[in-house]
Amino acid sequence: MSAQNQVRRATAPEITARKGKDPIICLTAYDAPTAQLLDDYCDLILVGDSVGMVVHGLTTTVGVTLEMMIMHGQAVMRGSQKALVVVDLPFGYYEDSPERAFKNAARVMRETGCQAVKIESGSYAAETIAYLVERGIPVMSHVGLRPQSMNVLGGFRARGRSKAVAKEIVENAIAAADAGSFAVVVEGVSAELADKVTRAVRIPTVGIGASPGCDGQILVTPDMLGMFDRVPKFVKKYADIKGLIETAVKAYRAEVTDRSFPGENNTYKFSE
Ligand code: KIV
């Protein structure tokens, strides 16, 4: 494809400009075929570190490495053309210093070609966000339930039940926005708190387990496709992909067993 007729990708500033307008449609992807399927329907595709749990079988996201994120980021970039692709920086690769965060974020952007990174944003994060943005790296922040901190938070429970924590979540979102984030994911909080965050920041909020009043929504794609029996309360299953796979694999097993597969249409015949 020549540079001229290449499809243009959405940009971080375009996502920011959607604040208060049409909801921003976001989903996660980790491979090229899924990214290709989502691309026509999503403004933003997140290569989330949820990949550790929904693809690699880890019990938390803590074990995800930068190399895993780069490999999945490359696949998603190959599969998509239009959506803004954001890659998560995994646990342990950005929290200790802005310089290290920059080095790792720049590597992710250089090696995948993605347009932005996401970081989970506790109160320590504002300095890092400003450092990255000033140096050319668009940052999406992530407040509320921060899965990389589940060992401190005590699990994947919704957050902001107490006034103090709710206040802290709003403050983290404001700090992340003021530091230059182009959007902020708000995860696992009450609808009321999510609406408060949405009103408090000048950047779009992208809700997951939050509120329909957020500026956009995101779900983990295998969760919403029905790949797993157990999913968080906030997930709506839009399909039963697990059931479809089971039905197909059972049929395949039966046909291999009774030798009706491969049939005539699935075998080669060379005529002389
Ligand atoms: O890792 C991920 O998929 C995420 C979404 C849940 C927002 O961070």
GROMACS .gro file of C-alpha atoms and ligand atoms in nm:
model
  280
    1MET     CA    1   0.000   0.000   0.000
    2SER     CA    2   0.143   0.342  -0.091
    3ALA     CA    3   0.181   0.605   0.180
    4GLN     CA    4  -0.090   0.807   0.000
    5ASN     CA    5  -0.377   0.559   0.037
    6GLN     CA    6  -0.279   0.439   0.382
    7VAL     CA    7  -0.568   0.470   0.629
    8ARG     CA    8  -0.503   0.734   0.893
    9ARG     CA    9  -0.507   0.625   1.257
   10ALA     CA   10  -0.694   0.810   1.528
   11THR     CA   11  -0.465   1.027   1.739
   12ALA     CA   12  -0.442   1.096   2.110
   13PRO     CA   13  -0.548   1.464   2.067
   14GLU     CA   14  -0.855   1.346   1.870
   15ILE     CA   15  -0.951   1.122   2.161
   16THR     CA   16  -0.904   1.413   2.404
   17ALA     CA   17  -1.128   1.630   2.184
   18ARG     CA   18  -1.413   1.379   2.233
   19LYS     CA   19  -1.459   1.491   2.596
   20GLY     CA   20  -1.831   1.535   2.656
   21LYS     CA   21  -1.921   1.428   2.301
   22ASP     CA   22  -2.007   1.088   2.142
   23PRO     CA   23  -1.894   0.802   2.367
   24ILE     CA   24  -1.544   0.674   2.287
   25ILE     CA   25  -1.554   0.303   2.199
   26CYS     CA   26  -1.262   0.101   2.334
   27LEU     CA   27  -1.182  -0.270   2.366
   28THR     CA   28  -0.870  -0.471   2.437
   29ALA     CA   29  -0.688  -0.689   2.182
   30TYR     CA   30  -0.375  -0.897   2.204
   31ASP     CA   31  -0.342  -1.051   1.856
   32ALA     CA   32  -0.363  -0.946   1.492
   33PRO     CA   33  -0.688  -1.121   1.385
   34THR     CA   34  -0.883  -0.983   1.681
   35ALA     CA   35  -0.741  -0.634   1.623
   36GLN     CA   36  -0.850  -0.658   1.259
   37LEU     CA   37  -1.206  -0.749   1.366
   38LEU     CA   38  -1.225  -0.465   1.621
   39ASP     CA   39  -1.065  -0.197   1.406
   40ASP     CA   40  -1.380  -0.089   1.221
   41TYR     CA   41  -1.578  -0.054   1.543
   42CYS     CA   42  -1.335   0.090   1.797
   43ASP     CA   43  -1.179   0.434   1.838
   44LEU     CA   44  -0.911   0.294   2.065
   45ILE     CA   45  -0.765  -0.056   2.103
   46LEU     CA   46  -0.584  -0.125   2.428
   47VAL     CA   47  -0.316  -0.392   2.444
   48GLY     CA   48  -0.385  -0.437   2.813
   49ASP     CA   49  -0.164  -0.620   3.056
   50SER     CA   50  -0.483  -0.821   3.118
   51VAL     CA   51  -0.316  -1.031   2.847
   52GLY     CA   52  -0.131  -1.202   3.133
   53MET     CA   53  -0.458  -1.330   3.275
   54VAL     CA   54  -0.681  -1.385   2.971
   55VAL     CA   55  -0.417  -1.521   2.731
   56HIS     CA   56  -0.122  -1.647   2.938
   57GLY     CA   57  -0.319  -1.797   3.227
   58LEU     CA   58  -0.158  -1.588   3.505
   59THR     CA   59  -0.369  -1.521   3.815
   60THR     CA   60  -0.277  -1.149   3.825
   61THR     CA   61  -0.113  -0.896   3.592
   62VAL     CA   62   0.194  -0.867   3.816
   63GLY     CA   63   0.393  -1.128   3.620
   64VAL     CA   64   0.352  -0.959   3.282
   65THR     CA   65   0.680  -0.849   3.120
   66LEU     CA   66   0.768  -0.565   2.883
   67GLU     CA   67   0.866  -0.825   2.622
   68MET     CA   68   0.516  -0.978   2.637
   69MET     CA   69   0.357  -0.636   2.589
   70ILE     CA   70   0.587  -0.561   2.294
   71MET     CA   71   0.508  -0.892   2.123
   72HIS     CA   72   0.131  -0.848   2.161
   73GLY     CA   73   0.157  -0.477   2.071
   74GLN     CA   74   0.332  -0.566   1.744
   75ALA     CA   75   0.058  -0.817   1.657
   76VAL     CA   76  -0.222  -0.566   1.729
   77MET     CA   77  -0.049  -0.299   1.519
   78ARG     CA   78  -0.020  -0.545   1.229
   79GLY     CA   79  -0.391  -0.626   1.252
   80SER     CA   80  -0.529  -0.273   1.282
   81GLN     CA   81  -0.516   0.038   1.066
   82LYS     CA   82  -0.755   0.297   1.207
   83ALA     CA   83  -0.787   0.273   1.583
   84LEU     CA   84  -0.549   0.444   1.822
   85VAL     CA   85  -0.342   0.162   1.973
   86VAL     CA   86  -0.239   0.203   2.337
   87VAL     CA   87  -0.003  -0.046   2.505
   88ASP     CA   88   0.004  -0.095   2.883
   89LEU     CA   89   0.335  -0.052   3.063
   90PRO     CA   90   0.345  -0.355   3.293
   91PHE     CA   91   0.411  -0.367   3.668
   92GLY     CA   92   0.768  -0.283   3.767
   93TYR     CA   93   0.870  -0.103   3.447
   94TYR     CA   94   0.774   0.260   3.522
   95GLU     CA   95   0.694   0.328   3.887
   96ASP     CA   96   1.040   0.398   4.031
   97SER     CA   97   1.156   0.684   3.808
   98PRO     CA   98   1.035   0.898   3.518
   99GLU     CA   99   1.361   0.822   3.337
  100ARG     CA  100   1.307   0.445   3.349
  101ALA     CA  101   0.944   0.493   3.251
  102PHE     CA  102   1.058   0.697   2.951
  103LYS     CA  103   1.317   0.438   2.846
  104ASN     CA  104   1.063   0.155   2.860
  105ALA     CA  105   0.776   0.354   2.705
  106ALA     CA  106   1.002   0.469   2.421
  107ARG     CA  107   1.106   0.108   2.360
  108VAL     CA  108   0.741  -0.002   2.346
  109MET     CA  109   0.656   0.276   2.098
  110ARG     CA  110   0.965   0.218   1.883
  111GLU     CA  111   0.931  -0.161   1.866
  112THR     CA  112   0.552  -0.180   1.825
  113GLY     CA  113   0.468   0.146   1.644
  114CYS     CA  114   0.180   0.206   1.890
  115GLN     CA  115   0.062   0.564   1.949
  116ALA     CA  116   0.048   0.578   2.328
  117VAL     CA  117   0.109   0.394   2.654
  118LYS     CA  118  -0.110   0.346   2.959
  119ILE     CA  119   0.009   0.351   3.316
  120GLU     CA  120  -0.179   0.282   3.637
  121SER     CA  121  -0.177   0.613   3.815
  122GLY     CA  122  -0.139   0.635   4.189
  123SER     CA  123  -0.042   0.963   4.352
  124TYR     CA  124   0.324   0.906   4.251
  125ALA     CA  125   0.242   0.911   3.878
  126ALA     CA  126   0.196   1.279   3.787
  127GLU     CA  127   0.569   1.352   3.759
  128THR     CA  128   0.618   1.051   3.532
  129ILE     CA  129   0.319   1.141   3.312
  130ALA     CA  130   0.450   1.497   3.262
  131TYR     CA  131   0.802   1.364   3.188
  132LEU     CA  132   0.671   1.125   2.921
  133VAL     CA  133   0.428   1.370   2.760
  134GLU     CA  134   0.693   1.647   2.741
  135ARG     CA  135   0.918   1.398   2.561
  136GLY     CA  136   0.662   1.291   2.300
  137ILE     CA  137   0.483   0.997   2.458
  138PRO     CA  138   0.104   1.025   2.489
  139VAL     CA  139  -0.011   0.875   2.817
  140MET     CA  140  -0.345   0.726   2.916
  141SER     CA  141  -0.385   0.705   3.293
  142HIS     CA  142  -0.576   0.448   3.498
  143VAL     CA  143  -0.737   0.522   3.835
  144GLY     CA  144  -0.974   0.349   4.076
  145LEU     CA  145  -0.919  -0.025   4.085
  146ARG     CA  146  -0.560  -0.061   3.973
  147PRO     CA  147  -0.502  -0.433   3.909
  148GLN     CA  148  -0.120  -0.401   3.930
  149SER     CA  149  -0.164  -0.295   4.294
  150MET     CA  150  -0.398  -0.580   4.387
  151ASN     CA  151  -0.148  -0.711   4.642
  152VAL     CA  152  -0.167  -0.381   4.830
  153LEU     CA  153  -0.540  -0.329   4.773
  154GLY     CA  154  -0.617  -0.684   4.886
  155GLY     CA  155  -0.776  -0.810   4.565
  156PHE     CA  156  -0.979  -0.699   4.265
  157ARG     CA  157  -1.264  -0.539   4.466
  158ALA     CA  158  -1.438  -0.219   4.359
  159ARG     CA  159  -1.279   0.089   4.517
  160GLY     CA  160  -1.386   0.418   4.668
  161ARG     CA  161  -1.627   0.294   4.936
  162SER     CA  162  -1.479   0.527   5.198
  163LYS     CA  163  -1.481   0.904   5.158
  164ALA     CA  164  -1.103   0.914   5.192
  165VAL     CA  165  -1.038   0.666   4.911
  166ALA     CA  166  -1.303   0.825   4.689
  167LYS     CA  167  -1.131   1.162   4.740
  168GLU     CA  168  -0.792   1.008   4.661
  169ILE     CA  169  -0.928   0.860   4.335
  170VAL     CA  170  -1.065   1.197   4.222
  171GLU     CA  171  -0.735   1.364   4.315
  172ASN     CA  172  -0.532   1.102   4.125
  173ALA     CA  173  -0.746   1.158   3.815
  174ILE     CA  174  -0.710   1.537   3.838
  175ALA     CA  175  -0.332   1.506   3.889
  176ALA     CA  176  -0.304   1.269   3.591
  177ALA     CA  177  -0.507   1.507   3.372
  178ASP     CA  178  -0.312   1.814   3.483
  179ALA     CA  179   0.014   1.631   3.412
  180GLY     CA  180  -0.092   1.590   3.048
  181SER     CA  181  -0.266   1.251   3.012
  182PHE     CA  182  -0.484   1.243   2.702
  183ALA     CA  183  -0.751   1.025   2.869
  184VAL     CA  184  -0.803   0.834   3.192
  185VAL     CA  185  -0.942   0.485   3.252
  186VAL     CA  186  -1.168   0.474   3.558
  187GLU     CA  187  -1.206   0.116   3.680
  188GLY     CA  188  -1.416  -0.051   3.948
  189VAL     CA  189  -1.580   0.244   4.125
  190SER     CA  190  -1.941   0.342   4.194
  191ALA     CA  191  -2.129   0.514   3.912
  192GLU     CA  192  -2.157   0.819   4.135
  193LEU     CA  193  -1.780   0.839   4.187
  194ALA     CA  194  -1.711   0.780   3.815
  195ASP     CA  195  -1.946   1.068   3.731
  196LYS     CA  196  -1.766   1.286   3.983
  197VAL     CA  197  -1.431   1.204   3.820
  198THR     CA  198  -1.579   1.273   3.475
  199ARG     CA  199  -1.695   1.616   3.591
  200ALA     CA  200  -1.365   1.690   3.766
  201VAL     CA  201  -1.124   1.632   3.477
  202ARG     CA  202  -1.091   1.807   3.142
  203ILE     CA  203  -0.985   1.487   2.963
  204PRO     CA  204  -1.214   1.198   2.864
  205THR     CA  205  -1.284   0.928   3.121
  206VAL     CA  206  -1.305   0.571   2.988
  207GLY     CA  207  -1.510   0.357   3.223
  208ILE     CA  208  -1.481  -0.012   3.306
  209GLY     CA  209  -1.705  -0.108   3.593
  210ALA     CA  210  -1.778   0.263   3.631
  211SER     CA  211  -2.071   0.463   3.484
  212PRO     CA  212  -2.256   0.510   3.153
  213GLY     CA  213  -2.184   0.879   3.208
  214CYS     CA  214  -1.812   0.830   3.138
  215ASP     CA  215  -1.685   0.976   2.811
  216GLY     CA  216  -1.613   0.626   2.680
  217GLN     CA  217  -1.625   0.259   2.777
  218ILE     CA  218  -1.380  -0.029   2.764
  219LEU     CA  219  -1.407  -0.401   2.835
  220VAL     CA  220  -1.161  -0.688   2.820
  221THR     CA  221  -1.260  -0.847   2.488
  222PRO     CA  222  -1.241  -1.218   2.585
  223ASP     CA  223  -1.460  -1.134   2.889
  224MET     CA  224  -1.729  -0.961   2.681
  225LEU     CA  225  -1.719  -1.236   2.419
  226GLY     CA  226  -1.801  -1.495   2.685
  227MET     CA  227  -1.471  -1.682   2.688
  228PHE     CA  228  -1.484  -1.739   3.066
  229ASP     CA  229  -1.750  -1.862   3.311
  230ARG     CA  230  -1.633  -1.625   3.585
  231VAL     CA  231  -1.605  -1.256   3.504
  232PRO     CA  232  -1.629  -0.940   3.715
  233LYS     CA  233  -1.986  -0.818   3.790
  234PHE     CA  234  -1.945  -0.523   3.556
  235VAL     CA  235  -1.885  -0.738   3.247
  236LYS     CA  236  -2.172  -0.792   3.007
  237LYS     CA  237  -2.129  -1.102   2.791
  238TYR     CA  238  -2.224  -1.010   2.436
  239ALA     CA  239  -2.154  -1.361   2.300
  240ASP     CA  240  -2.089  -1.717   2.411
  241ILE     CA  241  -1.754  -1.781   2.246
  242LYS     CA  242  -1.670  -2.052   2.501
  243GLY     CA  243  -1.989  -2.241   2.408
  244LEU     CA  244  -1.914  -2.203   2.037
  245ILE     CA  245  -1.560  -2.338   2.081
  246GLU     CA  246  -1.682  -2.631   2.292
  247THR     CA  247  -1.951  -2.721   2.037
  248ALA     CA  248  -1.703  -2.703   1.749
  249VAL     CA  249  -1.432  -2.904   1.927
  250LYS     CA  250  -1.682  -3.174   2.031
  251ALA     CA  251  -1.802  -3.205   1.669
  252TYR     CA  252  -1.442  -3.227   1.546
  253ARG     CA  253  -1.360  -3.494   1.802
  254ALA     CA  254  -1.664  -3.700   1.701
  255GLU     CA  255  -1.584  -3.675   1.330
  256VAL     CA  256  -1.217  -3.763   1.371
  257THR     CA  257  -1.323  -4.060   1.585
  258ASP     CA  258  -1.574  -4.193   1.330
  259ARG     CA  259  -1.343  -4.100   1.038
  260SER     CA  260  -1.603  -3.873   0.871
  261PHE     CA  261  -1.336  -3.597   0.885
  262PRO     CA  262  -1.151  -3.528   0.665
  263GLY     CA  263  -1.426  -3.569   0.403
  264GLU     CA  264  -1.395  -3.550   0.026
  265ASN     CA  265  -1.394  -3.170   0.032
  266ASN     CA  266  -1.105  -3.164   0.274
  267THR     CA  267  -0.868  -3.402   0.092
  268TYR     CA  268  -0.657  -3.364  -0.224
  269LYS     CA  269  -0.715  -3.571  -0.536
  270PHE     CA  270  -0.457  -3.532  -0.813
  271SER     CA  271  -0.579  -3.641  -1.156
  272GLU     CA  272  -0.308  -3.768  -1.392
  273KIV     O1  273  -0.523  -0.444   3.116
  273KIV     C1  274  -0.635  -0.409   3.075
  273KIV     O2  275  -0.701  -0.474   2.993
  273KIV     C2  276  -0.688  -0.283   3.128
  273KIV     C3  277  -0.833  -0.257   3.104
  273KIV     C4  278  -0.909  -0.338   3.203
  273KIV     C5  279  -0.866  -0.115   3.112
  273KIV     O3  280  -0.620  -0.209   3.188
   0.00000   0.00000   0.00000
